[in-house]
Short mmCIF file of C-alpha atoms in Angstrom, two decimals:
data_model
loop_
_atom_site.label_atom_id
_atom_site.label_comp_id
_atom_site.label_asym_id
_atom_site.label_seq_id
_atom_site.Cartn_x
_atom_site.Cartn_y
_atom_site.Cartn_z
CA UNK A 39 143.42 89.61 68.66
CA UNK A 40 142.87 90.38 64.98
CA UNK A 41 140.74 87.24 64.88
CA UNK A 42 137.96 89.19 66.62
CA UNK A 43 137.91 92.09 64.16
CA UNK A 44 135.82 92.28 61.01
CA UNK A 45 137.42 92.03 57.58
CA UNK A 46 136.77 95.74 56.95
CA UNK A 47 138.38 96.74 60.26
CA UNK A 48 141.35 94.46 59.70
CA UNK A 49 141.89 95.88 56.22
CA UNK A 50 141.75 99.43 57.62
CA UNK A 51 144.25 98.56 60.37
CA UNK A 52 146.72 96.99 57.98
CA UNK A 53 146.42 99.69 55.32
CA UNK A 54 146.92 102.53 57.83
CA UNK A 55 149.48 100.78 60.02
CA UNK A 56 152.23 103.25 59.14
CA UNK A 57 150.07 106.05 60.55
CA UNK A 58 149.24 104.99 64.14
CA UNK A 59 146.96 107.98 64.72
CA UNK A 60 144.49 106.54 62.19
CA UNK A 61 144.14 103.17 63.88
CA UNK A 62 143.30 104.47 67.37
CA UNK A 63 139.62 104.09 66.50
CA UNK A 64 140.18 100.33 66.36
CA UNK A 65 141.84 100.04 69.78
CA UNK A 66 138.64 98.85 71.58
CA UNK A 67 138.27 96.07 69.00
CA UNK A 68 141.79 94.76 69.55
CA UNK A 69 142.51 95.29 73.27
CA UNK A 70 140.11 94.08 75.93
CA UNK A 71 138.37 96.89 77.87
CA UNK A 72 140.66 99.55 76.41
CA UNK A 73 139.05 102.66 74.95
CA UNK A 74 142.09 104.26 73.33
CA UNK A 75 145.79 105.04 73.58
CA UNK A 76 147.19 108.46 74.39
CA UNK A 77 150.03 109.59 72.13
CA UNK A 78 152.66 111.87 73.64
CA UNK A 79 154.44 114.80 72.04
CA UNK A 80 157.67 112.82 71.84
CA UNK A 81 158.58 111.15 68.55
CA UNK A 82 160.95 108.32 67.74
CA UNK A 83 164.02 108.79 65.53
CA UNK A 84 161.94 107.69 62.55
CA UNK A 85 159.19 110.19 63.36
CA UNK A 86 156.75 107.65 64.81
CA UNK A 87 154.61 108.58 67.84
CA UNK A 88 155.06 107.18 71.34
CA UNK A 89 152.07 106.12 73.43
CA UNK A 90 152.23 107.23 77.05
CA UNK A 91 148.88 106.05 78.46
CA UNK A 92 146.00 103.70 77.81
CA UNK A 93 142.43 104.57 78.75
CA UNK A 94 140.01 102.07 80.27
CA UNK A 95 136.95 101.13 78.24
CA UNK A 96 134.78 101.22 81.39
CA UNK A 97 134.46 104.57 83.11
CA UNK A 98 137.35 107.00 82.81
CA UNK A 99 140.64 105.57 84.05
CA UNK A 100 144.11 106.35 82.76
CA UNK A 101 147.07 104.05 83.20
CA UNK A 102 150.53 105.44 82.43
CA UNK A 103 152.78 103.11 80.46
CA UNK A 104 155.98 102.11 82.27
CA UNK A 105 157.95 102.90 80.15
CA UNK A 106 156.26 104.71 77.22
CA UNK A 107 155.82 102.49 74.15
CA UNK A 108 157.19 103.59 70.74
CA UNK A 109 154.93 102.60 67.84
CA UNK A 110 157.72 101.41 65.57
CA UNK A 111 157.65 98.86 62.77
CA UNK A 112 154.68 97.15 61.18
CA UNK A 113 151.29 97.55 62.80
CA UNK A 114 151.12 93.91 63.92
CA UNK A 115 154.51 94.36 65.59
CA UNK A 116 153.86 97.56 67.50
CA UNK A 117 150.36 96.47 68.54
CA UNK A 118 151.94 93.41 70.14
CA UNK A 119 154.52 95.71 71.75
CA UNK A 120 151.65 97.77 73.17
CA UNK A 121 150.06 94.65 74.64
CA UNK A 122 153.37 93.63 76.20
CA UNK A 123 153.69 97.16 77.58
CA UNK A 124 150.24 96.90 79.17
CA UNK A 125 151.19 93.65 80.89
CA UNK A 126 154.47 95.05 82.18
CA UNK A 127 152.81 98.25 83.39
CA UNK A 128 150.08 96.41 85.28
CA UNK A 129 152.66 94.07 86.80
CA UNK A 130 154.67 97.03 88.09
CA UNK A 131 151.48 98.55 89.51
CA UNK A 132 150.66 95.23 91.16
CA UNK A 133 154.06 94.99 92.88
CA UNK A 134 153.73 98.50 94.31
CA UNK A 135 150.16 97.94 95.44
CA UNK A 136 150.96 94.65 97.18
CA UNK A 137 153.76 96.35 99.09
CA UNK A 138 151.59 99.35 99.97
CA UNK A 139 148.74 97.12 101.18
CA UNK A 140 151.03 95.54 103.76
CA UNK A 141 152.17 98.94 105.01
CA UNK A 142 148.92 100.93 105.21
CA UNK A 143 145.47 100.43 106.74
CA UNK A 144 143.08 99.20 104.06
CA UNK A 145 141.11 102.51 103.68
CA UNK A 146 144.35 104.47 103.22
CA UNK A 147 145.67 101.90 100.75
CA UNK A 148 142.43 102.03 98.77
CA UNK A 149 142.28 105.84 98.63
CA UNK A 150 146.02 106.37 98.10
CA UNK A 151 146.82 108.98 95.45
CA UNK A 152 149.91 109.74 93.45
CA UNK A 153 151.80 112.65 95.03
CA UNK A 154 152.51 114.29 91.66
CA UNK A 155 149.25 113.84 89.76
CA UNK A 156 146.75 113.57 92.61
CA UNK A 157 145.12 110.63 90.84
CA UNK A 158 144.51 107.18 92.38
CA UNK A 159 147.72 105.18 92.64
CA UNK A 160 146.16 101.88 91.56
CA UNK A 161 143.98 100.97 88.59
CA UNK A 162 140.68 99.36 89.59
CA UNK A 163 141.67 95.92 88.28
CA UNK A 164 144.83 96.01 90.39
CA UNK A 165 142.82 96.89 93.50
CA UNK A 166 140.53 93.91 92.92
CA UNK A 167 143.48 91.59 92.32
CA UNK A 168 145.36 92.70 95.45
CA UNK A 169 142.23 92.25 97.56
CA UNK A 170 141.82 88.75 96.16
CA UNK A 171 145.47 87.88 96.81
CA UNK A 172 145.35 88.92 100.46
CA UNK A 173 141.89 87.42 101.00
CA UNK A 174 143.14 84.05 99.82
CA UNK A 175 146.27 84.32 101.97
CA UNK A 176 144.22 85.14 105.07
CA UNK A 177 141.70 82.41 104.31
CA UNK A 178 144.42 79.80 103.86
CA UNK A 179 146.06 80.90 107.11
CA UNK A 180 142.75 80.54 108.96
CA UNK A 181 142.10 77.11 107.48
CA UNK A 182 145.62 75.97 108.32
CA UNK A 183 145.13 77.11 111.91
CA UNK A 184 141.82 75.23 112.03
CA UNK A 185 143.53 71.99 111.02
CA UNK A 186 145.78 72.27 114.08
CA UNK A 187 143.05 73.24 116.55
CA UNK A 188 139.89 71.15 116.72
CA UNK A 189 138.18 73.92 118.74
CA UNK A 190 138.88 76.54 116.09
CA UNK A 191 135.55 78.04 114.87
CA UNK A 192 136.20 77.05 111.26
CA UNK A 193 137.55 73.58 111.99
CA UNK A 194 134.26 71.79 111.40
CA UNK A 195 133.44 73.92 108.39
CA UNK A 196 136.85 73.31 106.85
CA UNK A 197 136.37 69.54 107.07
CA UNK A 198 132.92 69.80 105.54
CA UNK A 199 134.15 71.96 102.67
CA UNK A 200 137.08 69.60 102.07
CA UNK A 201 134.58 66.77 101.60
CA UNK A 202 132.54 68.89 99.20
CA UNK A 203 135.65 69.73 97.22
CA UNK A 204 136.56 66.05 97.00
CA UNK A 205 133.10 65.17 95.69
CA UNK A 206 133.22 68.03 93.21
CA UNK A 207 136.68 67.04 92.03
CA UNK A 208 135.38 63.58 91.13
CA UNK A 209 133.10 65.20 88.55
CA UNK A 210 135.83 67.15 86.81
CA UNK A 211 136.96 64.43 84.35
CA UNK A 212 133.76 65.11 82.39
CA UNK A 213 134.78 68.74 81.98
CA UNK A 214 137.19 69.98 79.34
CA UNK A 215 139.60 72.91 79.04
CA UNK A 216 138.35 76.22 80.36
CA UNK A 217 135.20 74.62 81.78
CA UNK A 218 137.31 72.51 84.11
CA UNK A 219 139.25 75.59 85.21
CA UNK A 220 135.99 77.40 85.90
CA UNK A 221 134.65 74.55 88.04
CA UNK A 222 137.87 74.38 90.06
CA UNK A 223 137.73 78.13 90.58
CA UNK A 224 134.12 78.06 91.76
CA UNK A 225 134.65 75.12 94.09
CA UNK A 226 137.76 76.71 95.53
CA UNK A 227 135.97 80.02 95.99
CA UNK A 228 133.24 78.30 97.97
CA UNK A 229 135.86 77.06 100.42
CA UNK A 230 136.96 80.59 101.25
CA UNK A 231 133.49 82.09 101.36
CA UNK A 232 132.62 80.23 104.54
CA UNK A 233 135.24 82.15 106.51
CA UNK A 234 132.79 85.03 106.72
CA UNK A 235 130.45 82.78 108.69
CA UNK A 236 133.17 81.26 110.87
CA UNK A 237 131.73 82.51 114.12
CA UNK A 238 128.09 81.81 113.22
CA UNK A 239 125.95 78.76 113.49
CA UNK A 240 126.74 75.90 111.16
CA UNK A 241 124.42 74.86 108.42
CA UNK A 242 122.41 71.71 108.70
CA UNK A 243 124.25 68.65 107.52
CA UNK A 244 123.69 67.75 103.90
CA UNK A 245 121.47 64.84 103.15
#
C-alpha cells in the first residue's frame, strides 16, 4: 500500500516508524476506508503500543481487533500485521453474523447489539456481505427449483437469462484481467435481479 503514498508521506512513515503514535495521521493513506487506529493502554514487553480498534473512514464505526495487534518491529512489518489483523477480525465477525442471520428474523439480526457495549454487533460491510451471501443462496435455490418445474414462475425467465449469459460470455475473450471479472459479476448479478419480478409479467422478447 505504500505505492499509493507520496514520497513525503512515505519518508515520514519510515522515519517515525519506531513511534507508532506519530504515523497514525497516515493511516487513511495506507488502509482503505480506515480513518485511524485506536491504541490501548496496554504496552508490549518492549514498550510498544497495542492497537485495539480501527475506525471506519466513512461515518463513525469502530471495529474491535480480535485479538489486539501489537505494533512491534519495523513499521513495514507491523503495518502488515495490522492489515492481517483487520482481515482476521472481519472474518470472525462474518462467521458470527452468518450464524446469527440463520437464527433470527432479519430485522432483529440487522439491529442486533452487543450485550456488553450496546453497539451494533456487525460492521456495515459485514451486513452488506451477509445479505449478498444469503441473497445469492436463495436466488440459486429458486433457479434450481425452476429447472425442475416448467410451471415455476421463474422457469421462463431463468432460461432467457441463461441465454443472455451465454451471449455475454462469448464477448469476454476481448476483456482482460479485472475488466473480465467485472463483466462476469455484472452479468451474473443480472441473473439474480429478475427474481424480484418472478411473479410479474415477462418482458417482451428481445429482437
